Amino acid sequence: MPFNKVVLNAKEACSDINDGATLLLGGFGLCGIPENCISELVKKGIKNLTCISNNAGVDDFGLGLLLYKKQIKKMISSYVGENEEFERQMLSGELEVELIPQGTLATRCLASGYGMPAVFTPAGVGTEVASGKEVRNFNGKNYLMEYAFDADFAIVKAWKGDPMGNLVFRATSRNFNPLMAMAGKITIAEVENLVPLGELNPDEIHTPGIYVHRIFQGKHFEKRIEQRTVRTR
Amino acid sequence: MAIDKTGIAKRIAQEVKDASYVNLGIGIPTLVANYIPKDRDVVLQSENGLLGMGPFPYEGEEDADLINAGKQTITTLPGSAFFDSAMSFGMIRAQKVDLTILGAMEVSENGDIANWKVPGKLVKGMGGAMDLVASAKNIIVAMQHCDKAGNSKLLSRCSLPLTGVRCVKKIVTDLAVLEVRDGAFHLLERAPGVSVEEIVSKTAGKLVVPAEVPEMNIT
């Protein structure tokens, strides 16, 4: 079956990710992050990574694990408030950081997956985010030109997937995952449930398998909750 | 007397119109959801990918896959919808969201807002705030009138890096309700028992004070 994209595990999926790679990593906070692949990248010990991800994890989970081992050279994120080690490395200059608006981050992934070199957005006009960027006026309003991402690998986490790489996400763990899945030169998907071909309803697929190159059944998902908030009965 | 965070949230809740889509920022804005009048039908947008945000789950029913933009566990409601982050900011950019309520470190008299960075000290990032303020039809800021050191947060020009320019329409603080237009803060209401003089003394930017300034009605 030429379209069988199933690999054994995170180790095989990440085997050709090397020092200096640029990675798109799905997730919002700790919700919908590719836990298996992050663990594998930590284990591999590769360095000088450029990581594009909305957040940087927390001190002891998610991308925080890669930061702690100083494997990340540059982070491109929108919000990094929950990670002390991140803040320390950034303020000391050890870590290069580019903070960009969340919608810009999402749309630069979308542009990449849609084959568009750039998009125009009003986010950041008149702020330091606009520095060095082309400004265009449409209908009386200013917009910044933002380029599509050009990343070596996209690493995403899905709820369900099939051997052809079709993906279905669950609830708000969808977030950046389908966008980043579209934007990688090589896209790796780790899934909670790898189901047989034909089991996913074509009407309900969020990411068509054409965007996905490798897929595997993830193990031991911790799915840590960052802010557990409840109400009383 | 100055009102507390709950008071600010209660006052802002009065601004939320029936049949509207509303995005609430982190902090005081999140509290607004608790005080929206029961007769108003409001759909809350959470920019991580949900329309129709419900209350926190009951203990034991938390779902790691279901959180809001503040990373808190939440629930859905009948009619809720999930979507990816590009669509989320697409609907914000296309002005489908009627009202944005967010916090601020500083606001200037021309409506500029700063809320994402204190150079050399605190760098949390802008998250979705820059997208929201650049596109929102209506922006209400919820904040304290002064910072912890007692300095006014309502300035002629923001001193901190900007989040957006000329975008804030209204501000509700612990002392006052103000409208931002024509390059000035316009005092609309004062907190119960707070004098106009106190508000004048604690507002560094240009402030227009009408002859009569009613007290906020917070119940």
Coordinates of C-alpha atoms in Angstrom, one line a residue:
Chain A
M1 CA 0.0 0.0 0.0
P2 CA 2.0 3.1 -1.2
F3 CA -0.1 5.4 0.9
N4 CA 0.6 3.7 4.1
K5 CA 2.3 6.4 6.2
V6 CA 2.4 4.5 9.4
V7 CA 5.6 4.4 11.3
L8 CA 6.3 2.4 14.4
N9 CA 6.8 5.2 17.0
A10 CA 8.2 8.7 17.7
K11 CA 11.8 7.4 17.3
E12 CA 11.2 6.4 13.7
A13 CA 9.1 9.4 13.0
C14 CA 11.8 11.8 14.2
S15 CA 14.8 9.8 12.9
D16 CA 15.9 12.5 10.3
I17 CA 15.3 15.6 12.5
N18 CA 18.8 16.9 13.1
D19 CA 20.6 19.8 14.6
G20 CA 19.5 23.2 13.4
A21 CA 16.1 22.1 12.1
T22 CA 13.1 24.4 12.0
L23 CA 10.1 22.8 13.6
L24 CA 6.4 23.8 13.8
L25 CA 4.9 22.3 16.9
G26 CA 1.1 22.1 17.4
G27 CA -0.8 22.9 20.6
F28 CA -2.1 25.8 22.6
G29 CA -0.7 25.8 26.1
L30 CA -0.4 22.1 27.0
C31 CA -3.5 21.3 25.1
G32 CA -3.0 19.2 22.0
I33 CA 0.8 19.1 22.1
P34 CA 2.7 16.2 20.5
E35 CA 4.0 14.7 23.8
N36 CA 5.6 11.6 22.2
C37 CA 7.7 13.5 19.7
I38 CA 8.8 16.2 22.2
S39 CA 10.1 13.4 24.5
E40 CA 11.9 11.8 21.6
L41 CA 13.5 15.1 20.6
V42 CA 14.7 15.5 24.2
K43 CA 16.1 12.0 24.1
K44 CA 17.8 12.6 20.8
G45 CA 19.6 15.6 22.3
I46 CA 19.6 17.5 19.0
K47 CA 20.5 21.2 19.3
N48 CA 20.1 24.6 17.8
L49 CA 16.5 24.0 17.0
T50 CA 14.2 26.8 15.8
C51 CA 10.7 26.0 17.3
I52 CA 7.6 27.7 16.1
S53 CA 4.8 27.1 18.6
N54 CA 2.2 29.3 20.1
N55 CA 3.6 28.7 23.6
A56 CA 6.7 27.4 25.1
G57 CA 5.3 24.8 27.5
V58 CA 5.7 25.0 31.3
D59 CA 9.0 24.5 33.2
D60 CA 8.7 20.7 33.4
F61 CA 6.4 19.8 30.5
G62 CA 5.9 20.4 26.8
L63 CA 8.6 22.5 25.1
G64 CA 9.8 23.4 28.5
L65 CA 11.6 20.1 28.5
L66 CA 13.6 21.1 25.3
L67 CA 14.3 24.5 26.8
Y68 CA 15.6 23.0 30.0
K69 CA 18.1 21.0 28.0
K70 CA 19.1 24.1 26.0
Q71 CA 18.2 22.4 22.7
I72 CA 16.3 25.4 21.4
K73 CA 18.2 28.3 19.8
K74 CA 15.2 30.3 18.7
M75 CA 11.6 30.3 19.7
I76 CA 8.8 31.9 17.6
S77 CA 5.7 32.2 19.8
S78 CA 2.8 34.5 20.7
Y79 CA 2.7 34.0 24.5
V80 CA 5.3 32.6 26.8
G81 CA 4.0 33.7 30.2
E82 CA 3.9 30.4 32.0
N83 CA 7.6 29.4 31.8
E84 CA 10.3 30.8 34.2
E85 CA 13.2 29.0 32.5
F86 CA 12.1 30.5 29.2
E87 CA 12.0 34.0 30.7
R88 CA 15.4 33.5 32.2
Q89 CA 17.0 32.3 29.0
M90 CA 15.3 35.1 27.0
L91 CA 16.3 37.9 29.4
S92 CA 19.9 36.6 29.6
G93 CA 20.2 36.5 25.8
E94 CA 20.8 32.7 25.7
L95 CA 17.6 32.2 23.7
E96 CA 16.6 34.1 20.7
V97 CA 12.9 35.0 20.8
E98 CA 10.5 36.3 18.2
L99 CA 7.1 37.2 19.6
I100 CA 4.4 37.5 17.1
P101 CA 0.6 37.9 17.3
Q102 CA -1.3 34.7 17.7
G103 CA -3.5 35.2 14.7
T104 CA -0.5 36.1 12.6
L105 CA 1.2 32.8 13.7
A106 CA -1.9 30.9 12.7
T107 CA -2.3 32.7 9.4
R108 CA 1.3 32.3 8.4
C109 CA 0.8 28.5 8.8
L110 CA -2.4 28.7 6.8
A111 CA -0.6 30.6 4.0
S112 CA 2.1 28.0 3.8
G113 CA -0.4 25.2 3.5
Y114 CA -2.5 27.1 1.0
G115 CA 0.5 27.8 -1.2
M116 CA 0.4 31.6 -0.6
P117 CA 3.8 33.3 0.0
A118 CA 2.4 36.1 2.2
V119 CA -0.7 37.5 3.8
F120 CA -1.8 41.0 5.0
T121 CA -3.0 41.5 8.6
P122 CA -3.7 44.6 10.6
A123 CA -2.3 43.0 13.8
G124 CA 0.8 44.8 15.0
V125 CA 0.4 48.0 12.9
G126 CA 1.9 50.9 14.7
T127 CA 3.8 48.6 17.2
E128 CA 7.3 47.1 17.3
V129 CA 6.0 44.0 15.6
A130 CA 5.7 46.2 12.4
S131 CA 9.4 47.0 12.5
G132 CA 11.0 46.2 9.1
K133 CA 7.8 45.0 7.6
E134 CA 6.1 46.2 4.4
V135 CA 2.9 48.2 5.2
R136 CA 0.1 48.3 2.6
N137 CA -3.1 50.4 2.8
F138 CA -6.3 48.7 1.7
N139 CA -9.6 50.6 1.8
G140 CA -8.1 53.2 4.2
K141 CA -6.6 50.8 6.7
N142 CA -3.0 49.7 7.1
Y143 CA -1.9 46.1 7.0
L144 CA 1.4 44.4 7.6
M145 CA 2.7 41.9 5.1
E146 CA 3.6 38.6 6.8
Y147 CA 5.4 35.8 5.1
A148 CA 4.2 32.1 5.0
F149 CA 6.4 29.9 7.3
D150 CA 9.1 27.8 5.7
A151 CA 9.7 24.9 8.2
D152 CA 11.5 21.6 7.8
F153 CA 9.1 19.6 9.9
A154 CA 5.6 20.1 11.4
I155 CA 4.8 17.9 14.4
V156 CA 1.2 17.7 15.4
K157 CA -1.1 15.7 17.7
A158 CA -4.5 14.5 16.6
W159 CA -7.3 12.6 18.3
K160 CA -7.8 10.1 15.5
G161 CA -5.9 9.3 12.3
D162 CA -5.8 6.6 9.7
P163 CA -2.9 5.0 7.7
M164 CA -3.3 7.5 4.9
G165 CA -2.7 10.3 7.3
N166 CA -6.2 11.7 7.5
L167 CA -6.7 13.4 10.9
V168 CA -9.5 14.3 13.2
F169 CA -9.0 16.6 16.2
R170 CA -11.0 16.8 19.4
A171 CA -12.4 19.9 21.1
T172 CA -10.0 22.8 21.6
S173 CA -7.0 20.5 21.1
R174 CA -7.5 21.3 17.4
N175 CA -6.0 24.8 17.8
F176 CA -2.9 25.1 15.7
N177 CA -2.6 21.4 14.8
P178 CA -4.4 21.3 11.4
L179 CA -2.7 24.6 10.4
M180 CA 0.8 23.4 11.2
A181 CA 0.0 20.0 9.6
M182 CA -0.5 21.8 6.3
A183 CA 2.7 23.9 6.7
G184 CA 5.6 21.4 7.1
K185 CA 7.8 20.1 4.4
I186 CA 7.5 16.9 6.3
T187 CA 4.6 16.5 8.6
I188 CA 4.5 14.1 11.5
A189 CA 1.3 13.2 13.3
E190 CA 1.1 11.4 16.6
V191 CA -2.4 10.3 17.3
E192 CA -4.4 9.0 20.3
N193 CA -6.2 6.5 18.1
L194 CA -4.8 5.1 14.9
V195 CA -7.8 3.5 13.2
P196 CA -8.0 1.2 10.2
L197 CA -8.5 2.6 6.7
G198 CA -12.1 3.4 6.0
E199 CA -13.1 3.9 9.6
L200 CA -13.0 7.7 9.5
N201 CA -16.0 9.4 7.9
P202 CA -14.7 11.5 5.0
D203 CA -17.2 14.3 5.9
E204 CA -15.5 14.6 9.3
I205 CA -11.9 14.7 8.4
H206 CA -10.2 18.0 9.5
T207 CA -6.8 17.4 7.8
P208 CA -6.7 15.4 4.6
G209 CA -3.8 12.9 4.5
I210 CA -2.1 14.6 1.6
Y211 CA -0.6 17.0 4.1
V212 CA 0.7 14.2 6.4
H213 CA 3.8 12.2 5.7
R214 CA 4.2 10.1 8.8
I215 CA 1.7 8.9 11.4
F216 CA 2.0 6.8 14.5
Q217 CA 0.0 5.6 17.5
G218 CA 1.2 7.7 20.4
K219 CA 1.8 6.1 23.8
H220 CA 1.2 7.2 27.4
F221 CA -0.4 10.6 26.7
E222 CA -0.3 12.5 30.0
K223 CA -2.5 15.4 28.7
R224 CA -1.6 17.6 31.6
I225 CA -4.1 20.3 32.6
E226 CA -2.4 23.7 33.0
Q227 CA -5.2 25.5 35.0
R228 CA -7.7 23.1 36.6
T229 CA -10.8 25.2 37.2
V230 CA -14.1 23.7 38.5
R231 CA -17.4 24.8 39.9
T232 CA -19.2 23.4 42.9
R233 CA -22.3 21.3 42.4
Chain B
M1 CA -14.8 54.3 47.5
A2 CA -13.1 52.6 44.7
I3 CA -14.8 49.5 43.4
D4 CA -13.1 46.1 43.3
K5 CA -12.5 43.7 40.4
T6 CA -15.9 42.3 40.8
G7 CA -17.4 45.8 40.6
I8 CA -15.5 46.5 37.4
A9 CA -16.7 43.2 35.9
K10 CA -20.3 44.0 36.9
R11 CA -20.2 47.5 35.4
I12 CA -18.7 46.2 32.1
A13 CA -21.3 43.4 32.0
Q14 CA -23.9 46.1 31.6
E15 CA -22.2 47.1 28.3
V16 CA -22.7 43.6 26.7
K17 CA -25.6 43.8 24.3
D18 CA -28.2 41.1 23.7
A19 CA -27.5 38.7 20.7
S20 CA -23.8 39.5 20.6
Y21 CA -20.5 37.6 20.2
V22 CA -18.0 38.6 22.8
N23 CA -14.3 37.9 23.4
L24 CA -13.2 38.1 27.0
G25 CA -9.5 38.5 27.8
I26 CA -7.7 37.0 30.8
G27 CA -8.1 38.5 34.3
I28 CA -11.0 40.9 35.2
P29 CA -12.6 40.4 31.7
T30 CA -13.1 36.7 32.4
L31 CA -15.2 37.7 35.5
V32 CA -17.6 39.7 33.2
A33 CA -19.2 36.4 32.1
N34 CA -20.6 35.9 35.6
Y35 CA -22.5 39.2 35.6
I36 CA -24.1 39.4 32.1
P37 CA -27.8 40.1 32.7
K38 CA -29.8 36.8 32.4
D39 CA -32.1 38.3 29.7
R40 CA -29.2 38.9 27.3
D41 CA -28.2 36.1 25.0
V42 CA -24.5 36.3 24.5
V43 CA -22.1 33.9 22.8
L44 CA -18.5 33.9 24.2
Q45 CA -15.7 33.4 21.8
S46 CA -12.5 31.8 23.1
E47 CA -9.7 32.5 20.6
N48 CA -8.1 29.1 21.0
G49 CA -11.0 27.8 19.0
L50 CA -14.4 27.8 20.6
L51 CA -17.7 29.7 20.2
G52 CA -20.2 29.2 23.0
M53 CA -17.9 28.9 26.0
G54 CA -19.7 27.4 29.0
P55 CA -18.9 27.6 32.7
F56 CA -16.2 25.7 34.5
P57 CA -16.8 21.9 34.7
Y58 CA -18.0 20.1 37.8
E59 CA -15.1 18.5 39.7
G60 CA -14.2 15.2 38.1
E61 CA -15.5 16.3 34.7
E62 CA -12.5 18.3 33.6
D63 CA -11.4 17.6 30.1
A64 CA -7.7 18.3 29.1
D65 CA -8.9 18.9 25.5
L66 CA -11.4 21.6 26.5
I67 CA -9.8 24.8 27.7
N68 CA -10.2 28.5 27.2
A69 CA -7.7 31.1 26.1
G70 CA -6.5 31.4 29.8
K71 CA -5.8 27.6 29.7
Q72 CA -8.6 27.0 32.2
T73 CA -10.8 23.9 32.0
I74 CA -14.3 24.9 30.7
T75 CA -17.4 23.3 29.2
T76 CA -19.4 23.7 26.0
L77 CA -23.1 24.7 25.7
P78 CA -25.8 23.7 23.3
G79 CA -24.8 25.3 20.0
S80 CA -21.1 25.5 20.7
A81 CA -18.6 25.1 17.8
F82 CA -14.9 24.3 17.7
F83 CA -12.5 25.6 15.0
D84 CA -8.8 26.0 14.4
S85 CA -6.8 29.1 15.3
A86 CA -6.7 30.5 11.8
M87 CA -10.5 30.5 11.6
S88 CA -10.7 31.9 15.1
F89 CA -8.6 34.9 14.2
G90 CA -10.3 35.0 10.8
M91 CA -13.6 35.7 12.5
I92 CA -11.9 38.3 14.7
R93 CA -10.2 40.0 11.7
A94 CA -13.5 40.0 9.7
Q95 CA -15.2 41.7 12.6
K96 CA -17.7 39.0 13.3
V97 CA -17.0 39.4 17.0
D98 CA -19.0 42.3 18.3
L99 CA -17.1 43.2 21.5
T100 CA -13.7 42.7 22.9
I101 CA -13.0 43.2 26.6
L102 CA -9.4 43.1 27.7
G103 CA -7.0 44.3 30.4
A104 CA -4.3 46.9 30.0
M105 CA -1.1 48.2 31.6
E106 CA -1.6 51.6 29.9
V107 CA -4.1 53.4 27.7
S108 CA -3.4 56.8 26.0
E109 CA -5.8 59.6 25.4
N110 CA -5.9 58.8 21.7
G111 CA -6.9 55.2 22.4
D112 CA -3.5 53.4 22.1
I113 CA -3.1 50.4 24.4
A114 CA -0.1 48.7 25.9
N115 CA -0.5 45.4 27.6
W116 CA 2.1 42.8 26.5
K117 CA 5.6 43.8 27.5
V118 CA 7.7 45.7 30.1
P119 CA 11.1 45.9 28.5
G120 CA 13.9 44.2 30.4
K121 CA 11.4 43.0 33.1
L122 CA 8.3 41.2 32.0
V123 CA 7.8 39.7 28.6
K124 CA 4.8 37.4 28.4
G125 CA 3.9 38.1 24.7
M126 CA 0.9 39.5 23.1
G127 CA -1.0 36.3 22.5
G128 CA -4.1 37.2 20.6
A129 CA -4.3 40.8 21.9
M130 CA -2.7 42.5 18.9
D131 CA -5.0 40.7 16.5
L132 CA -8.0 41.6 18.7
V133 CA -7.3 45.3 19.1
A134 CA -6.3 45.8 15.5
S135 CA -9.7 44.4 14.2
A136 CA -12.3 44.7 16.9
K137 CA -15.4 46.9 16.3
N138 CA -15.7 47.8 20.0
I139 CA -13.0 47.5 22.6
I140 CA -13.6 48.0 26.4
V141 CA -10.6 48.0 28.7
A142 CA -10.9 46.7 32.2
M143 CA -8.1 47.9 34.5
Q144 CA -7.1 49.7 37.7
H145 CA -6.9 53.4 37.3
C146 CA -3.4 53.5 38.8
D147 CA -0.6 51.0 39.0
K148 CA 0.7 49.5 42.3
A149 CA 3.1 52.4 42.7
G150 CA 0.2 54.9 42.4
N151 CA 1.0 56.1 38.9
S152 CA -1.8 56.8 36.5
K153 CA -2.4 54.3 33.8
L154 CA -4.4 56.8 31.7
L155 CA -1.7 58.7 29.9
S156 CA -1.1 61.3 27.2
R157 CA 1.1 58.8 25.4
C158 CA 1.8 55.2 26.4
S159 CA 5.4 54.6 27.8
L160 CA 5.4 50.9 27.2
P161 CA 5.5 49.1 23.9
L162 CA 2.1 49.3 22.2
T163 CA -0.3 46.5 21.5
G164 CA -2.4 48.6 19.2
V165 CA -3.1 52.2 18.2
R166 CA -6.2 54.3 18.4
C167 CA -8.5 51.4 19.2
V168 CA -9.8 51.6 22.8
K169 CA -13.4 53.0 22.9
K170 CA -14.2 52.7 26.6
I171 CA -12.4 52.1 29.9
V172 CA -13.8 50.9 33.2
T173 CA -11.5 51.3 36.2
D174 CA -11.9 51.0 39.9
L175 CA -12.7 54.7 39.9
A176 CA -14.5 55.6 36.7
V177 CA -16.1 54.9 33.4
L178 CA -14.5 56.8 30.6
E179 CA -15.0 57.1 26.9
V180 CA -12.0 57.6 24.6
R181 CA -12.7 60.0 21.6
D182 CA -11.3 63.1 19.9
G183 CA -7.9 62.6 21.6
A184 CA -9.2 62.7 25.2
F185 CA -10.6 60.7 28.0
H186 CA -14.2 61.7 28.6
L187 CA -15.5 61.1 32.2
L188 CA -18.9 59.4 32.0
E189 CA -19.4 57.9 35.5
R190 CA -17.6 57.7 38.8
A191 CA -17.4 54.9 41.3
P192 CA -19.8 55.3 44.2
G193 CA -18.4 57.8 46.6
V194 CA -15.4 58.7 44.5
S195 CA -15.0 62.4 43.8
V196 CA -14.4 64.0 40.4
E197 CA -11.3 65.6 42.0
E198 CA -9.8 62.3 42.8
I199 CA -10.3 61.0 39.2
V200 CA -8.9 64.2 37.8
S201 CA -5.8 63.9 40.0
K202 CA -5.2 60.3 39.0
T203 CA -5.7 60.8 35.3
A204 CA -2.5 61.9 33.6
G205 CA -3.8 62.2 30.1
K206 CA -6.3 64.8 28.8
L207 CA -9.6 64.5 30.7
V208 CA -12.8 66.1 29.7
V209 CA -15.2 66.4 32.7
P210 CA -18.8 67.3 32.2
A211 CA -20.8 69.5 34.6
E212 CA -22.6 66.4 36.1
V213 CA -20.9 63.1 36.6
P214 CA -23.3 60.4 37.8
E215 CA -22.2 57.5 40.0
M216 CA -22.0 54.0 38.5
N217 CA -25.0 51.9 39.2
I218 CA -23.6 48.6 40.3
T219 CA -26.0 46.1 41.9

